[in-house]
Amino acid sequence: MLARRVSSLLGCRVGDKVGYQVRFDKKVTSATEIIYLTDGMLLQRFFSDPTLSREELIIFDEFHERSLQLDVALALAKRLCSDMRPSLRMIVTSATLDLDQVGEYLGDCGKVELRSRSFPVKVEYVSSAGREPIWKQVTEQLRKVMPRQEGDALVFMDGAYQINRTVREIQGAAWS
């Protein structure tokens, strides 16, 4: 998804200058300069090329969404930067992570903190509506909530398939 957006901003096709790699799908060529990949795919790159010889920069985005794979990838990247590839750069980003704690772990690194205005958020949890597919459940809940709420809705989902189906379902709904 993000690779598509960045590709369109740069005026190129996905896989040319900007690509992605997930477990069962890959749009990357030898000319690809920016590759969005999952933490699992980053670990696979470490296994196949322990020095990440073709990479110049690794960005760990949304690092607060911690996982074992992400922590291992960060540890490998840190060791690689300090022991074998001092020219390899890392950026760790998070909206909620403790800046000092990450800075202490990474050692000699620059830190940038961006402060911005916070907006009030109302969280509504809805239990599963049974056998209906998740995209139908989300569309129905949004139909109920949106007319009585001002603002936007943020929905968290598991994967690209569910997201795409939900977007199509909402776009096809008479109320949207």
PDB file of C-alpha atoms in Angstrom:
ATOM      1  CA  MET A   1       0.000   0.000   0.000  1.00  0.00           C
ATOM      2  CA  LEU A   2       2.661   2.505   1.023  1.00  0.00           C
ATOM      3  CA  ALA A   3       4.872   1.527  -1.909  1.00  0.00           C
ATOM      4  CA  ARG A   4       1.986   2.305  -4.272  1.00  0.00           C
ATOM      5  CA  ARG A   5       1.448   5.720  -2.725  1.00  0.00           C
ATOM      6  CA  VAL A   6       5.123   6.689  -2.802  1.00  0.00           C
ATOM      7  CA  SER A   7       5.448   5.372  -6.367  1.00  0.00           C
ATOM      8  CA  SER A   8       2.539   7.530  -7.483  1.00  0.00           C
ATOM      9  CA  LEU A   9       4.057  10.580  -5.769  1.00  0.00           C
ATOM     10  CA  LEU A  10       7.340   9.937  -7.588  1.00  0.00           C
ATOM     11  CA  GLY A  11       5.576   9.248 -10.886  1.00  0.00           C
ATOM     12  CA  CYS A  12       6.844   5.703 -11.318  1.00  0.00           C
ATOM     13  CA  ARG A  13       5.455   2.188 -11.276  1.00  0.00           C
ATOM     14  CA  VAL A  14       5.647  -0.001  -8.189  1.00  0.00           C
ATOM     15  CA  GLY A  15       8.793  -2.094  -8.481  1.00  0.00           C
ATOM     16  CA  ASP A  16      10.772   0.476 -10.432  1.00  0.00           C
ATOM     17  CA  LYS A  17      12.184   3.084  -8.063  1.00  0.00           C
ATOM     18  CA  VAL A  18       9.961   2.023  -5.145  1.00  0.00           C
ATOM     19  CA  GLY A  19       8.990  -1.553  -4.346  1.00  0.00           C
ATOM     20  CA  TYR A  20       7.807  -3.858  -1.619  1.00  0.00           C
ATOM     21  CA  GLN A  21       8.362  -7.371  -0.361  1.00  0.00           C
ATOM     22  CA  VAL A  22       6.027  -9.357   1.857  1.00  0.00           C
ATOM     23  CA  ARG A  23       5.861 -13.078   2.514  1.00  0.00           C
ATOM     24  CA  PHE A  24       4.111 -14.179  -0.684  1.00  0.00           C
ATOM     25  CA  ASP A  25       4.424 -11.090  -2.868  1.00  0.00           C
ATOM     26  CA  LYS A  26       7.339  -9.094  -4.180  1.00  0.00           C
ATOM     27  CA  LYS A  27       7.645  -6.110  -6.529  1.00  0.00           C
ATOM     28  CA  VAL A  28      11.359  -5.347  -6.639  1.00  0.00           C
ATOM     29  CA  THR A  29      13.902  -5.062  -9.449  1.00  0.00           C
ATOM     30  CA  SER A  30      17.652  -4.539  -9.436  1.00  0.00           C
ATOM     31  CA  ALA A  31      16.921  -0.837 -10.007  1.00  0.00           C
ATOM     32  CA  THR A  32      14.620  -0.499  -6.980  1.00  0.00           C
ATOM     33  CA  GLU A  33      15.974   2.122  -4.581  1.00  0.00           C
ATOM     34  CA  ILE A  34      13.349   2.050  -1.819  1.00  0.00           C
ATOM     35  CA  ILE A  35      11.926  -1.258  -0.596  1.00  0.00           C
ATOM     36  CA  TYR A  36       9.137  -1.512   1.950  1.00  0.00           C
ATOM     37  CA  LEU A  37       9.266  -4.873   3.671  1.00  0.00           C
ATOM     38  CA  THR A  38       7.999  -6.672   6.733  1.00  0.00           C
ATOM     39  CA  ASP A  39      10.205  -7.395   9.717  1.00  0.00           C
ATOM     40  CA  GLY A  40      10.191 -11.070   8.723  1.00  0.00           C
ATOM     41  CA  MET A  41      11.449 -10.233   5.235  1.00  0.00           C
ATOM     42  CA  LEU A  42      14.171  -8.027   6.740  1.00  0.00           C
ATOM     43  CA  LEU A  43      15.324 -11.015   8.790  1.00  0.00           C
ATOM     44  CA  GLN A  44      15.368 -13.118   5.605  1.00  0.00           C
ATOM     45  CA  ARG A  45      17.639 -10.495   4.034  1.00  0.00           C
ATOM     46  CA  PHE A  46      19.984 -10.766   7.019  1.00  0.00           C
ATOM     47  CA  PHE A  47      20.075 -14.551   6.580  1.00  0.00           C
ATOM     48  CA  SER A  48      20.773 -14.399   2.845  1.00  0.00           C
ATOM     49  CA  ASP A  49      23.190 -11.425   3.002  1.00  0.00           C
ATOM     50  CA  PRO A  50      24.447 -10.927   6.587  1.00  0.00           C
ATOM     51  CA  THR A  51      26.131  -7.621   5.735  1.00  0.00           C
ATOM     52  CA  LEU A  52      23.141  -6.234   3.793  1.00  0.00           C
ATOM     53  CA  SER A  53      25.671  -5.248   1.161  1.00  0.00           C
ATOM     54  CA  ARG A  54      23.134  -3.495  -1.108  1.00  0.00           C
ATOM     55  CA  GLU A  55      21.398  -1.470   1.608  1.00  0.00           C
ATOM     56  CA  GLU A  56      22.467   1.991   2.727  1.00  0.00           C
ATOM     57  CA  LEU A  57      19.668   2.785   5.179  1.00  0.00           C
ATOM     58  CA  ILE A  58      17.195   0.798   7.271  1.00  0.00           C
ATOM     59  CA  ILE A  59      14.152   2.588   8.653  1.00  0.00           C
ATOM     60  CA  PHE A  60      12.339   0.878  11.503  1.00  0.00           C
ATOM     61  CA  ASP A  61       8.976   2.619  11.299  1.00  0.00           C
ATOM     62  CA  GLU A  62       6.270   2.342  13.963  1.00  0.00           C
ATOM     63  CA  PHE A  63       8.817   0.698  16.255  1.00  0.00           C
ATOM     64  CA  HIS A  64       6.400   0.770  19.189  1.00  0.00           C
ATOM     65  CA  GLU A  65       4.590  -2.122  17.478  1.00  0.00           C
ATOM     66  CA  ARG A  66       7.164  -4.437  18.998  1.00  0.00           C
ATOM     67  CA  SER A  67       7.620  -8.053  17.998  1.00  0.00           C
ATOM     68  CA  LEU A  68      10.340 -10.630  18.445  1.00  0.00           C
ATOM     69  CA  GLN A  69      11.246 -10.384  14.744  1.00  0.00           C
ATOM     70  CA  LEU A  70      11.499  -6.600  14.904  1.00  0.00           C
ATOM     71  CA  ASP A  71      13.643  -6.683  18.044  1.00  0.00           C
ATOM     72  CA  VAL A  72      15.980  -9.277  16.500  1.00  0.00           C
ATOM     73  CA  ALA A  73      16.228  -7.241  13.282  1.00  0.00           C
ATOM     74  CA  LEU A  74      17.124  -4.110  15.264  1.00  0.00           C
ATOM     75  CA  ALA A  75      19.756  -6.022  17.262  1.00  0.00           C
ATOM     76  CA  LEU A  76      21.282  -7.435  14.061  1.00  0.00           C
ATOM     77  CA  ALA A  77      21.263  -4.015  12.394  1.00  0.00           C
ATOM     78  CA  LYS A  78      22.854  -2.400  15.454  1.00  0.00           C
ATOM     79  CA  ARG A  79      25.624  -5.011  15.529  1.00  0.00           C
ATOM     80  CA  LEU A  80      26.120  -4.726  11.776  1.00  0.00           C
ATOM     81  CA  CYS A  81      26.454  -0.926  11.999  1.00  0.00           C
ATOM     82  CA  SER A  82      28.958  -1.046  14.844  1.00  0.00           C
ATOM     83  CA  ASP A  83      31.048  -4.065  13.788  1.00  0.00           C
ATOM     84  CA  MET A  84      31.065  -4.419  10.005  1.00  0.00           C
ATOM     85  CA  ARG A  85      29.203  -1.628   8.223  1.00  0.00           C
ATOM     86  CA  PRO A  86      29.666   1.729   9.931  1.00  0.00           C
ATOM     87  CA  SER A  87      28.372   3.370   6.740  1.00  0.00           C
ATOM     88  CA  LEU A  88      24.988   1.630   7.128  1.00  0.00           C
ATOM     89  CA  ARG A  89      22.483   4.037   8.656  1.00  0.00           C
ATOM     90  CA  MET A  90      19.435   3.318  10.805  1.00  0.00           C
ATOM     91  CA  ILE A  91      16.396   5.392  11.658  1.00  0.00           C
ATOM     92  CA  VAL A  92      13.961   4.264  14.346  1.00  0.00           C
ATOM     93  CA  THR A  93      10.600   6.047  14.361  1.00  0.00           C
ATOM     94  CA  SER A  94       7.662   5.897  16.713  1.00  0.00           C
ATOM     95  CA  ALA A  95       4.894   8.185  17.841  1.00  0.00           C
ATOM     96  CA  THR A  96       4.844   6.736  21.340  1.00  0.00           C
ATOM     97  CA  LEU A  97       8.195   5.111  22.128  1.00  0.00           C
ATOM     98  CA  ASP A  98      10.447   6.409  24.907  1.00  0.00           C
ATOM     99  CA  LEU A  99      13.075   8.411  23.015  1.00  0.00           C
ATOM    100  CA  ASP A 100      15.680   8.222  25.785  1.00  0.00           C
ATOM    101  CA  GLN A 101      15.304   4.462  26.187  1.00  0.00           C
ATOM    102  CA  VAL A 102      15.808   3.770  22.471  1.00  0.00           C
ATOM    103  CA  GLY A 103      18.659   6.294  22.320  1.00  0.00           C
ATOM    104  CA  GLU A 104      20.361   4.592  25.258  1.00  0.00           C
ATOM    105  CA  TYR A 105      20.082   1.186  23.559  1.00  0.00           C
ATOM    106  CA  LEU A 106      21.410   2.442  20.229  1.00  0.00           C
ATOM    107  CA  GLY A 107      24.275   4.340  21.838  1.00  0.00           C
ATOM    108  CA  ASP A 108      25.890   7.212  19.996  1.00  0.00           C
ATOM    109  CA  CYS A 109      22.990   8.412  17.880  1.00  0.00           C
ATOM    110  CA  GLY A 110      21.131  11.579  17.136  1.00  0.00           C
ATOM    111  CA  LYS A 111      17.618  12.030  18.455  1.00  0.00           C
ATOM    112  CA  VAL A 112      14.838  14.143  17.008  1.00  0.00           C
ATOM    113  CA  GLU A 113      11.595  14.740  18.856  1.00  0.00           C
ATOM    114  CA  LEU A 114       8.702  16.273  16.984  1.00  0.00           C
ATOM    115  CA  ARG A 115       5.959  17.753  19.074  1.00  0.00           C
ATOM    116  CA  SER A 116       2.561  18.328  17.600  1.00  0.00           C
ATOM    117  CA  ARG A 117      -0.926  19.074  18.715  1.00  0.00           C
ATOM    118  CA  SER A 118      -2.922  16.149  20.040  1.00  0.00           C
ATOM    119  CA  PHE A 119      -6.523  15.650  19.111  1.00  0.00           C
ATOM    120  CA  PRO A 120      -9.180  14.104  21.331  1.00  0.00           C
ATOM    121  CA  VAL A 121     -10.021  10.563  20.316  1.00  0.00           C
ATOM    122  CA  LYS A 122     -13.141   8.676  21.264  1.00  0.00           C
ATOM    123  CA  VAL A 123     -12.586   4.927  21.230  1.00  0.00           C
ATOM    124  CA  GLU A 124     -15.521   2.604  20.664  1.00  0.00           C
ATOM    125  CA  TYR A 125     -15.003  -1.133  20.904  1.00  0.00           C
ATOM    126  CA  VAL A 126     -17.529  -3.380  19.217  1.00  0.00           C
ATOM    127  CA  SER A 127     -17.647  -7.113  19.756  1.00  0.00           C
ATOM    128  CA  SER A 128     -17.720  -9.343  16.708  1.00  0.00           C
ATOM    129  CA  ALA A 129     -21.090  -9.505  15.004  1.00  0.00           C
ATOM    130  CA  GLY A 130     -20.856 -13.209  14.307  1.00  0.00           C
ATOM    131  CA  ARG A 131     -20.437 -14.854  10.939  1.00  0.00           C
ATOM    132  CA  GLU A 132     -20.428 -11.771   8.721  1.00  0.00           C
ATOM    133  CA  PRO A 133     -17.051 -11.008   7.081  1.00  0.00           C
ATOM    134  CA  ILE A 134     -15.118  -8.303   8.901  1.00  0.00           C
ATOM    135  CA  TRP A 135     -15.528  -5.821   6.017  1.00  0.00           C
ATOM    136  CA  LYS A 136     -19.309  -6.068   6.293  1.00  0.00           C
ATOM    137  CA  GLN A 137     -19.139  -5.670  10.070  1.00  0.00           C
ATOM    138  CA  VAL A 138     -16.949  -2.558   9.783  1.00  0.00           C
ATOM    139  CA  THR A 139     -19.179  -1.023   7.117  1.00  0.00           C
ATOM    140  CA  GLU A 140     -22.272  -1.596   9.247  1.00  0.00           C
ATOM    141  CA  GLN A 141     -20.668  -0.082  12.354  1.00  0.00           C
ATOM    142  CA  LEU A 142     -19.486   2.961  10.397  1.00  0.00           C
ATOM    143  CA  ARG A 143     -22.995   3.391   8.981  1.00  0.00           C
ATOM    144  CA  LYS A 144     -24.287   3.573  12.554  1.00  0.00           C
ATOM    145  CA  VAL A 145     -21.526   5.757  14.005  1.00  0.00           C
ATOM    146  CA  MET A 146     -20.689   8.305  11.298  1.00  0.00           C
ATOM    147  CA  PRO A 147     -24.010  10.205  11.171  1.00  0.00           C
ATOM    148  CA  ARG A 148     -23.874  10.911  14.921  1.00  0.00           C
ATOM    149  CA  GLN A 149     -20.161  11.727  15.166  1.00  0.00           C
ATOM    150  CA  GLU A 150     -18.161  14.650  13.872  1.00  0.00           C
ATOM    151  CA  GLY A 151     -14.756  13.847  12.406  1.00  0.00           C
ATOM    152  CA  ASP A 152     -13.223  10.742  10.947  1.00  0.00           C
ATOM    153  CA  ALA A 153     -12.973   7.072  11.833  1.00  0.00           C
ATOM    154  CA  LEU A 154      -9.769   5.076  12.181  1.00  0.00           C
ATOM    155  CA  VAL A 155     -10.120   1.320  11.783  1.00  0.00           C
ATOM    156  CA  PHE A 156      -7.295  -1.120  12.504  1.00  0.00           C
ATOM    157  CA  MET A 157      -7.276  -4.316  10.477  1.00  0.00           C
ATOM    158  CA  ASP A 158      -5.034  -7.346  10.080  1.00  0.00           C
ATOM    159  CA  GLY A 159      -3.908  -7.220   6.480  1.00  0.00           C
ATOM    160  CA  ALA A 160      -4.089  -5.807   2.979  1.00  0.00           C
ATOM    161  CA  TYR A 161      -6.827  -8.178   1.824  1.00  0.00           C
ATOM    162  CA  GLN A 162      -9.178  -7.181   4.645  1.00  0.00           C
ATOM    163  CA  ILE A 163      -8.342  -3.505   4.188  1.00  0.00           C
ATOM    164  CA  ASN A 164      -9.008  -3.580   0.432  1.00  0.00           C
ATOM    165  CA  ARG A 165     -12.274  -5.492   0.853  1.00  0.00           C
ATOM    166  CA  THR A 166     -13.398  -3.044   3.539  1.00  0.00           C
ATOM    167  CA  VAL A 167     -12.571  -0.012   1.390  1.00  0.00           C
ATOM    168  CA  ARG A 168     -14.554  -1.477  -1.525  1.00  0.00           C
ATOM    169  CA  GLU A 169     -17.465  -2.325   0.771  1.00  0.00           C
ATOM    170  CA  ILE A 170     -17.565   1.202   2.226  1.00  0.00           C
ATOM    171  CA  GLN A 171     -17.255   2.835  -1.197  1.00  0.00           C
ATOM    172  CA  GLY A 172     -20.152   0.717  -2.444  1.00  0.00           C
ATOM    173  CA  ALA A 173     -22.382   1.508   0.526  1.00  0.00           C
ATOM    174  CA  ALA A 174     -25.305   3.816  -0.199  1.00  0.00           C
ATOM    175  CA  TRP A 175     -24.547   6.040   2.818  1.00  0.00           C
ATOM    176  CA  SER A 176     -20.860   6.704   2.058  1.00  0.00           C
TER     177      SER A 176
END
